[in-house]
XYZ file of C-alpha atoms in Angstrom:
582
model
C -36.974 -26.867 -8.694
C -34.366 -28.809 -6.635
C -31.383 -26.865 -5.426
C -28.408 -27.363 -7.746
C -26.116 -27.853 -4.733
C -27.776 -31.186 -3.921
C -28.293 -32.310 -7.511
C -26.124 -35.191 -8.696
C -25.434 -36.659 -12.090
C -24.196 -40.027 -10.792
C -26.275 -43.177 -11.114
C -27.895 -44.209 -7.899
C -26.614 -47.600 -6.823
C -28.888 -48.448 -3.907
C -32.590 -47.942 -3.657
C -35.107 -48.705 -0.979
C -38.209 -50.519 -2.073
C -41.239 -48.263 -2.227
C -43.513 -50.794 -0.551
C -42.986 -53.103 2.380
C -44.991 -56.051 0.981
C -42.681 -56.981 -1.879
C -41.165 -59.854 0.031
C -39.119 -60.747 3.070
C -35.822 -59.059 3.699
C -32.734 -61.096 4.413
C -31.065 -58.183 6.258
C -31.391 -58.141 10.007
C -31.106 -54.378 9.978
C -33.978 -54.118 7.557
C -36.020 -56.535 9.641
C -35.516 -54.515 12.759
C -36.540 -51.429 10.848
C -39.840 -53.042 9.793
C -40.931 -54.656 13.057
C -41.725 -52.901 16.245
C -40.504 -53.528 19.717
C -42.720 -56.633 20.265
C -42.178 -58.044 16.803
C -45.448 -56.645 15.379
C -45.520 -54.710 12.126
C -45.655 -50.986 12.582
C -48.188 -48.705 11.035
C -46.837 -47.511 7.673
C -48.235 -44.019 8.076
C -46.695 -43.448 11.498
C -43.166 -42.049 11.402
C -40.583 -43.775 13.614
C -39.704 -41.761 16.687
C -36.050 -42.649 16.887
C -33.521 -44.755 15.015
C -30.003 -45.529 15.937
C -27.272 -44.656 13.476
C -26.459 -48.351 12.930
C -30.053 -49.316 12.050
C -30.471 -46.844 9.219
C -30.219 -47.887 5.600
C -28.561 -45.420 3.266
C -30.613 -44.033 0.421
C -30.629 -40.949 -1.746
C -34.356 -41.077 -2.377
C -37.014 -39.754 -0.044
C -40.472 -40.977 0.773
C -43.154 -38.696 -0.571
C -46.063 -40.612 0.887
C -45.174 -40.002 4.530
C -46.144 -36.320 4.558
C -42.560 -35.038 4.985
C -40.672 -32.836 2.510
C -37.538 -34.236 0.890
C -34.043 -32.872 1.192
C -34.382 -31.055 -2.136
C -37.284 -29.030 -0.728
C -35.695 -28.293 2.650
C -34.314 -24.799 3.463
C -30.987 -25.492 5.130
C -30.158 -21.858 5.846
C -30.307 -20.338 9.293
C -33.851 -19.424 10.422
C -32.962 -15.748 10.958
C -31.494 -15.237 7.478
C -33.474 -13.386 4.862
C -34.250 -15.790 1.975
C -32.736 -13.475 -0.676
C -29.706 -12.449 1.394
C -27.311 -14.659 -0.574
C -28.561 -13.572 -3.984
C -27.246 -10.541 -5.831
C -29.933 -8.514 -7.484
C -32.940 -10.382 -8.860
C -31.296 -13.729 -9.397
C -33.226 -16.284 -11.403
C -32.545 -19.965 -11.000
C -33.081 -20.571 -14.713
C -30.826 -17.772 -15.990
C -27.947 -18.599 -18.288
C -24.332 -17.588 -17.589
C -24.604 -14.821 -20.182
C -27.704 -13.429 -18.504
C -25.950 -13.567 -15.129
C -22.967 -11.596 -16.472
C -25.311 -9.014 -17.924
C -27.157 -8.674 -14.623
C -23.914 -8.290 -12.644
C -22.651 -5.685 -15.137
C -25.812 -3.650 -14.606
C -25.315 -3.853 -10.835
C -21.708 -2.660 -11.224
C -22.775 0.294 -13.380
C -25.345 1.250 -10.762
C -22.629 1.200 -8.097
C -20.428 3.411 -10.295
C -23.322 5.812 -10.708
C -23.820 5.962 -6.940
C -20.091 6.469 -6.403
C -20.223 9.492 -8.697
C -23.092 10.898 -6.564
C -25.451 11.318 -9.503
C -29.186 11.154 -9.089
C -31.876 10.482 -11.671
C -32.713 13.534 -13.712
C -29.357 15.274 -13.126
C -27.564 13.908 -16.165
C -27.947 12.771 -19.703
C -27.568 9.011 -20.108
C -25.481 9.317 -23.273
C -23.123 11.789 -21.628
C -22.635 9.560 -18.597
C -21.915 6.521 -20.751
C -19.481 8.417 -22.909
C -17.532 10.429 -20.350
C -17.891 9.137 -16.800
C -18.745 5.451 -16.964
C -16.289 4.617 -19.715
C -13.504 6.539 -17.991
C -14.184 4.770 -14.698
C -14.204 1.349 -16.343
C -10.945 2.030 -18.160
C -9.341 3.299 -14.964
C -10.414 0.184 -13.053
C -9.014 -2.102 -15.735
C -5.690 -0.246 -15.873
C -5.289 -0.150 -12.086
C -6.016 -3.846 -11.720
C -3.532 -4.666 -14.476
C -0.719 -3.573 -12.137
C 1.344 -1.960 -14.918
C 2.474 1.573 -15.666
C -0.234 3.328 -17.659
C 0.181 7.031 -16.760
C 2.837 8.766 -18.842
C 2.579 12.251 -17.380
C 6.079 13.147 -16.190
C 6.635 15.637 -19.035
C 3.337 17.438 -18.456
C 4.195 19.176 -15.158
C 5.512 22.695 -14.755
C 8.459 22.401 -12.364
C 9.752 25.976 -12.616
C 8.255 27.385 -9.393
C 5.569 25.080 -8.022
C 3.452 26.506 -5.192
C 4.349 25.049 -1.831
C 3.231 24.903 1.784
C 5.802 24.723 4.583
C 4.701 23.909 8.108
C 5.649 26.376 10.810
C 7.930 25.527 13.680
C 6.403 22.636 15.579
C 9.161 20.081 16.143
C 12.063 20.696 18.491
C 14.180 17.972 16.879
C 14.736 16.741 13.353
C 11.649 15.702 11.354
C 11.866 12.043 10.401
C 8.686 11.516 8.329
C 5.734 13.347 6.786
C 2.601 11.804 5.214
C -0.705 13.214 3.985
C -4.188 11.698 3.765
C -5.463 10.836 0.302
C -8.479 13.141 0.633
C -6.150 16.135 0.975
C -7.376 17.140 4.448
C -4.623 16.240 6.896
C -0.843 16.268 7.004
C 1.156 14.427 9.680
C 4.778 14.925 10.658
C 6.906 13.131 13.250
C 10.102 14.135 15.004
C 12.912 12.683 17.039
C 11.485 14.302 20.159
C 8.741 11.640 20.035
C 5.729 13.727 18.959
C 3.341 13.558 15.993
C 1.760 16.788 14.765
C -1.443 16.923 12.737
C -1.770 19.815 10.280
C -4.636 21.114 8.160
C -3.197 20.713 4.676
C -5.515 23.296 3.141
C -4.575 26.117 5.520
C -1.289 24.947 7.088
C -2.708 25.365 10.599
C -1.626 23.049 13.408
C -4.631 21.010 14.565
C -3.449 18.478 17.130
C -0.271 17.116 18.714
C 0.350 13.595 19.998
C 3.025 14.120 22.610
C 5.596 11.655 23.794
C 4.470 9.606 26.785
C 6.727 9.641 29.800
C 6.780 6.426 31.795
C 8.867 5.074 34.630
C 10.690 2.047 33.302
C 11.766 1.035 36.776
C 14.906 -0.844 37.586
C 16.734 -2.835 35.004
C 17.977 -2.168 31.524
C 14.607 -2.119 29.769
C 11.078 -3.362 30.056
C 8.280 -3.935 27.553
C 5.853 -1.024 27.307
C 2.457 -2.445 26.391
C -0.118 -0.422 28.336
C 0.829 3.106 27.268
C -1.406 4.969 24.812
C 1.382 6.472 22.771
C 5.088 6.307 22.004
C 7.784 6.652 24.636
C 10.807 7.288 22.399
C 11.815 8.676 19.006
C 9.391 8.198 16.093
C 11.074 7.280 12.823
C 8.332 6.410 10.338
C 4.684 7.170 9.527
C 2.106 5.646 7.162
C -1.557 6.391 6.518
C -4.204 3.914 5.340
C -5.733 4.208 1.833
C -9.145 5.149 3.251
C -7.590 7.753 5.547
C -9.012 6.139 8.673
C -5.840 5.002 10.429
C -2.366 6.438 10.960
C 0.481 4.032 11.721
C 3.693 5.074 13.469
C 6.846 3.350 14.667
C 10.203 4.096 16.201
C 12.681 3.210 18.904
C 10.131 1.875 21.414
C 9.664 -1.282 19.256
C 5.894 -0.833 18.898
C 3.707 -0.221 15.849
C 1.186 2.402 16.919
C -2.269 2.735 15.324
C -4.110 6.067 15.621
C -7.683 7.053 14.733
C -7.423 9.987 12.336
C -10.837 11.522 13.044
C -10.892 11.059 16.823
C -7.168 11.790 17.315
C -6.951 8.798 19.626
C -4.577 5.898 20.187
C -6.246 2.699 18.982
C -3.710 -0.047 19.564
C -0.004 -0.754 19.839
C 1.343 -3.911 18.207
C 4.251 -5.361 20.158
C 6.144 -8.176 18.507
C 9.281 -6.750 16.984
C 12.374 -7.227 19.090
C 14.075 -4.041 17.909
C 13.318 -0.565 16.561
C 10.593 -0.075 13.928
C 12.281 1.371 10.830
C 9.720 0.981 7.999
C 5.924 0.975 7.545
C 3.722 0.655 4.452
C 0.016 0.074 3.860
C -1.327 -2.038 1.051
C -2.848 0.467 -1.398
C -5.981 -1.548 -2.250
C -9.232 0.102 -1.079
C -10.532 -1.773 1.996
C -13.567 -4.031 1.504
C -14.983 -7.300 2.800
C -12.654 -9.243 0.512
C -9.685 -6.874 0.919
C -8.827 -6.004 4.533
C -6.647 -3.083 5.563
C -3.155 -4.589 5.654
C -0.060 -3.001 7.179
C 3.551 -4.096 6.642
C 6.255 -3.243 9.162
C 10.027 -3.619 9.018
C 12.417 -3.595 11.928
C 16.036 -3.653 13.032
C 15.375 -7.260 14.075
C 15.656 -8.132 10.320
C 12.026 -9.241 9.942
C 8.849 -7.989 8.302
C 5.456 -8.390 9.952
C 1.956 -8.209 8.487
C -1.016 -6.844 10.459
C -4.730 -6.834 9.634
C -6.328 -3.599 10.859
C -9.878 -4.718 10.083
C -9.566 -7.158 12.989
C -6.641 -5.406 14.716
C -4.633 -8.590 14.693
C -1.231 -9.940 13.784
C -1.051 -12.131 10.645
C 2.466 -13.409 10.009
C 6.207 -12.729 10.009
C 8.475 -12.745 6.946
C 12.098 -13.824 7.427
C 15.026 -13.493 5.067
C 16.963 -10.262 5.522
C 20.405 -10.455 7.121
C 20.458 -6.810 8.256
C 17.941 -4.225 9.510
C 15.020 -3.593 7.140
C 15.210 0.129 6.355
C 12.398 0.638 3.828
C 9.164 -1.019 2.637
C 6.695 -0.209 -0.122
C 3.510 -1.878 -1.395
C 0.779 -1.315 -3.990
C -2.596 -2.955 -4.670
C -1.507 -6.596 -4.914
C -0.576 -8.825 -1.993
C 3.101 -8.204 -2.622
C 5.653 -5.941 -1.013
C 9.245 -4.925 -1.599
C 11.826 -4.231 1.104
C 15.357 -2.837 1.346
C 17.745 -4.690 3.639
C 20.328 -2.007 4.333
C 23.756 -3.541 4.889
C 22.835 -6.937 3.440
C 22.752 -5.088 0.063
C 19.560 -6.832 -1.109
C 16.139 -5.776 -2.299
C 13.545 -8.475 -1.687
C 10.232 -8.865 -3.501
C 7.730 -10.772 -1.344
C 4.663 -12.714 -2.485
C 2.782 -12.839 0.788
C 0.098 -15.514 0.089
C 2.683 -17.907 -1.380
C 5.229 -17.019 1.344
C 7.973 -16.705 -1.265
C 10.622 -14.054 -1.886
C 12.746 -12.941 -4.809
C 16.215 -11.759 -3.762
C 17.784 -9.004 -5.873
C 21.374 -8.251 -4.923
C 22.844 -4.781 -5.172
C 26.150 -3.490 -3.898
C 27.663 -2.723 -7.287
C 30.146 0.023 -7.961
C 29.711 3.281 -9.868
C 32.561 4.831 -11.845
C 32.767 8.567 -12.318
C 35.268 10.854 -13.987
C 36.715 14.099 -12.680
C 38.199 16.800 -14.870
C 38.685 20.560 -14.759
C 34.997 21.169 -15.452
C 33.823 19.121 -12.472
C 32.343 15.679 -12.106
C 30.553 14.196 -15.078
C 28.939 10.836 -15.601
C 30.645 8.122 -17.605
C 28.358 8.101 -20.624
C 30.629 6.088 -22.879
C 32.793 8.992 -24.083
C 36.286 8.122 -25.325
C 38.406 10.591 -23.381
C 42.172 10.274 -23.035
C 43.248 8.868 -19.712
C 45.620 11.741 -19.031
C 42.764 14.291 -19.147
C 40.442 12.637 -16.700
C 40.702 10.877 -13.385
C 38.268 8.080 -12.583
C 36.770 7.279 -9.185
C 34.781 4.277 -8.152
C 32.233 4.187 -5.335
C 30.926 0.867 -4.047
C 27.463 0.625 -2.568
C 27.539 -0.465 1.067
C 23.878 -0.113 2.016
C 20.488 0.060 0.284
C 18.480 2.502 2.355
C 15.233 3.195 0.472
C 12.949 1.602 -2.104
C 9.787 2.625 -3.977
C 7.459 0.588 -6.209
C 6.583 1.975 -9.642
C 4.167 -0.806 -10.554
C 3.619 -4.396 -9.439
C 6.818 -5.619 -11.131
C 9.076 -2.533 -11.290
C 10.720 -0.583 -8.470
C 13.646 1.723 -7.731
C 16.151 1.726 -4.868
C 18.790 4.074 -3.496
C 21.668 3.801 -1.065
C 24.813 5.265 0.440
C 26.745 5.224 -2.841
C 24.396 7.883 -4.207
C 23.208 5.577 -7.000
C 19.574 4.924 -7.963
C 18.874 1.465 -9.375
C 15.911 0.458 -11.529
C 14.776 -3.130 -10.879
C 12.349 -5.583 -12.436
C 11.116 -8.911 -11.130
C 12.129 -10.425 -14.486
C 15.840 -9.802 -13.927
C 18.037 -10.140 -10.871
C 20.409 -7.362 -11.901
C 19.490 -3.679 -12.157
C 18.013 -2.653 -15.489
C 19.579 0.795 -15.179
C 21.774 2.636 -12.674
C 22.082 6.388 -12.249
C 25.410 6.917 -10.478
C 25.884 9.742 -7.957
C 22.360 10.977 -8.492
C 22.679 13.875 -6.005
C 26.281 14.845 -6.644
C 29.369 14.797 -4.436
C 29.802 16.068 -0.904
C 33.021 17.600 0.399
C 33.927 16.847 3.998
C 36.731 18.325 6.082
C 39.115 15.801 7.582
C 41.526 16.627 10.412
C 44.542 14.921 8.888
C 47.842 16.186 7.612
C 47.848 14.401 4.289
C 44.258 14.957 3.174
C 42.358 18.138 3.905
C 39.128 17.386 2.021
C 37.397 14.096 1.321
C 34.860 13.711 -1.442
C 32.056 11.236 -1.122
C 28.695 10.848 -2.865
C 25.580 12.067 -1.112
C 23.307 9.243 -0.005
C 19.882 8.789 -1.490
C 17.852 9.200 1.701
C 14.296 9.014 0.306
C 12.412 7.762 -2.754
C 8.773 7.995 -3.810
C 6.861 7.278 -7.013
C 3.524 8.369 -8.368
C 2.080 4.876 -8.531
C 1.549 3.323 -11.945
C 3.155 6.320 -13.674
C 6.532 7.222 -15.154
C 7.338 9.828 -12.464
C 9.356 9.354 -9.282
C 11.361 11.577 -6.943
C 14.523 11.240 -4.854
C 15.917 13.214 -1.941
C 19.233 13.800 -0.192
C 20.875 16.738 1.608
C 21.965 18.731 -1.453
C 19.054 21.165 -1.006
C 16.964 19.712 -3.856
C 14.310 17.117 -4.505
C 15.027 15.625 -7.919
C 12.288 14.400 -10.256
C 12.946 11.581 -12.717
C 11.113 10.227 -15.744
C 11.015 6.569 -16.785
C 11.180 5.769 -20.469
C 8.253 4.089 -22.222
C 9.858 0.634 -22.078
C 10.791 0.974 -18.375
C 14.440 0.294 -19.173
C 15.993 3.567 -17.999
C 15.160 6.974 -16.524
C 16.393 10.551 -16.809
C 16.296 13.772 -14.800
C 13.493 16.187 -15.722
C 13.718 18.821 -12.970
C 14.542 19.793 -9.409
C 12.659 21.477 -6.554
C 14.380 23.400 -3.795
C 14.190 21.836 -0.320
C 16.896 22.837 2.176
C 17.876 20.228 4.741
C 17.989 16.447 4.839
C 15.023 14.916 2.994
C 14.012 11.994 5.218
C 10.725 11.030 3.521
C 8.837 11.585 0.276
C 5.251 10.855 -0.767
C 3.261 11.445 -3.951
C -0.444 12.154 -3.590
C -3.342 12.738 -5.973
C -5.878 14.938 -4.121
C -9.556 15.463 -5.052
C -10.355 17.691 -8.002
C -11.546 20.577 -5.820
C -8.336 20.716 -3.757
C -6.738 23.558 -5.740
C -9.877 25.672 -5.374
C -10.237 25.098 -1.608
C -6.535 25.382 -0.728
C -5.428 28.917 -1.575
C -1.720 28.104 -1.453
C -2.053 25.304 -4.067
C -3.325 27.539 -6.883
C -0.742 28.647 -9.436
C 0.382 32.251 -9.110
C -0.991 34.830 -11.593
C 2.525 35.366 -12.964
C 2.534 31.764 -14.175
C -0.277 32.421 -16.647
C 1.108 32.049 -20.200
C 1.127 35.021 -22.505
C -1.407 33.429 -24.839
C -4.157 33.368 -22.209
C -6.896 36.006 -22.711
C -6.589 39.171 -20.663
C -9.710 38.540 -18.585
C -8.031 35.483 -17.119
C -5.027 37.457 -15.895
C -6.983 39.401 -13.305
C -7.963 36.198 -11.516
C -6.111 33.023 -10.859
C -6.182 31.000 -14.015
C -8.473 28.018 -13.890
C -6.537 24.844 -14.050
C -7.375 22.181 -16.604
C -6.413 19.287 -14.313
C -5.976 18.612 -10.614
C -2.442 18.995 -9.255
C -0.251 16.215 -7.935
C 1.100 16.802 -4.435
C 4.625 15.926 -3.369
C 5.062 15.718 0.426
C 8.587 15.938 1.841
C 9.693 15.513 5.449
C 12.801 17.679 5.904
C 15.031 17.808 8.962
C 18.446 18.916 10.082
C 19.655 15.333 10.618
C 19.231 11.954 9.000
C 16.400 9.729 10.161
C 18.331 7.030 12.014
C 21.329 8.993 13.328
C 23.387 12.147 13.305
C 25.997 11.260 10.712
C 24.907 14.216 8.587
C 23.788 17.566 10.004
C 22.582 20.551 8.013
C 22.049 23.688 10.066
C 21.886 27.330 9.180
C 19.566 29.782 7.516
C 16.671 28.072 5.752
C 17.316 24.642 7.296
C 14.145 24.202 9.330
C 12.623 21.029 10.742
C 9.213 20.589 9.139
C 7.160 19.279 6.242
C 6.914 20.789 2.762
C 4.049 20.127 0.326
C 4.567 20.979 -3.349
C 1.647 21.281 -5.795
C 2.745 20.112 -9.258
C 0.411 21.573 -11.883
C 0.270 20.420 -15.501
C 1.362 22.923 -18.069
C -1.453 24.997 -19.504
């Protein structure tokens, strides 16, 4: 059967006569094609050796009587290609579109079965269809929809979650902490320029990437391109969705790529003209159609996109009028960034090279009375009983995506804003989310100055109604979004002394709680209704925990405006295991 690629439904307009004795031709080109070099007719069965491009006559029909195969029968693929390499499964040329969809669905179910590591004879077909396959299909559909579909914020027990704190490893303040999605490794970075790799199941220090010392020579500065490591402070870390690469950036203006398994420097991307202040990987699993993409933000007010499958630079995104302080991304080819002092949050559509500018910088009014500071919730209090204060946002420092169209931001006014791509103003604002800070001032008139604590870090459990915020009030606060994604409320706090410079939510494998002894809930947390035989051992958990990783230091990430020192304020990383209530 002729290949459908070369088939045409148009009427053929020109045809070559099938015989050469039908009559004389009035075309000189045709005459030259019939006669030989000496004007004698050529043998009809002998194929011409060579024809010039100008002497050929166009035709879409082929001669079948000359012993050659036509273009419909020719195999135009490369000679070293397997004939069935371009076909998926047992493709039939005569199959209908419905049959093709059915065949591709069977191939997808086989791939799901292989991904679940199930062999023939180890399962019941009905049980697989009912429990595993259907759950996987539903999960794939919900994840690709890009909308919030996990309403689990109320299910966690936040009273005393088990935690893992890294031992002393950094001499200076910790600026970032990230964990691999398989629950094996934890990375932390410090202002001394080192990156420490920890075993997240035992808390043991595995490897340290030290700061490289180089001679910059004479002059103010010089580009460092041939050093396998960082030469200055490290401010930000990010890990790829497949756990293969670790990205780092800081004051040396390079984006460093590390091999997680080999603990080696892979490549340093130079291109930013100022410090690297933000990094984020696209959360889509890498494949042939979806490369591993990394976004970087810098003090030079630009974002850059890198492709780690080819280790190459892709493009630069312009728009911010101040240093880019935070970036986040999910599965789609979109990203959101916080512009610091330009008071904007920008939503980028990378393929279309477009951006949506959302302007913040609004004020938050609070009231002070004898009982302390309370939020203005619309209460009609007499003016003589309360004293109002207004705090204007001067910088948006952090941002986190909830789903593909919803995200939250925080800044130096202490407010957390909820944004949507459907509206250019915040949907909801939680003023002074981490309370007020009292500062001593060496003046005669004013002894104490009150100011809101900045929101220094944000993170969300992607596609769910749970997100967390951090500051230097000694707590990580957990918030719950309402079902309509129009507002959020506080559901609990977790103790974390120091300045919270980074936050990350992580869903580890199901066996993580059983292999990591610290992540199991304590026996005292077993409810009274549990049978007695379960109290002797650690209660088996109905679901896998959600991990919250916090990078805590004694100073803020980009400077020393805030310092928290004293007992309990240790530079390190803390991992909390949030278990559902039993």
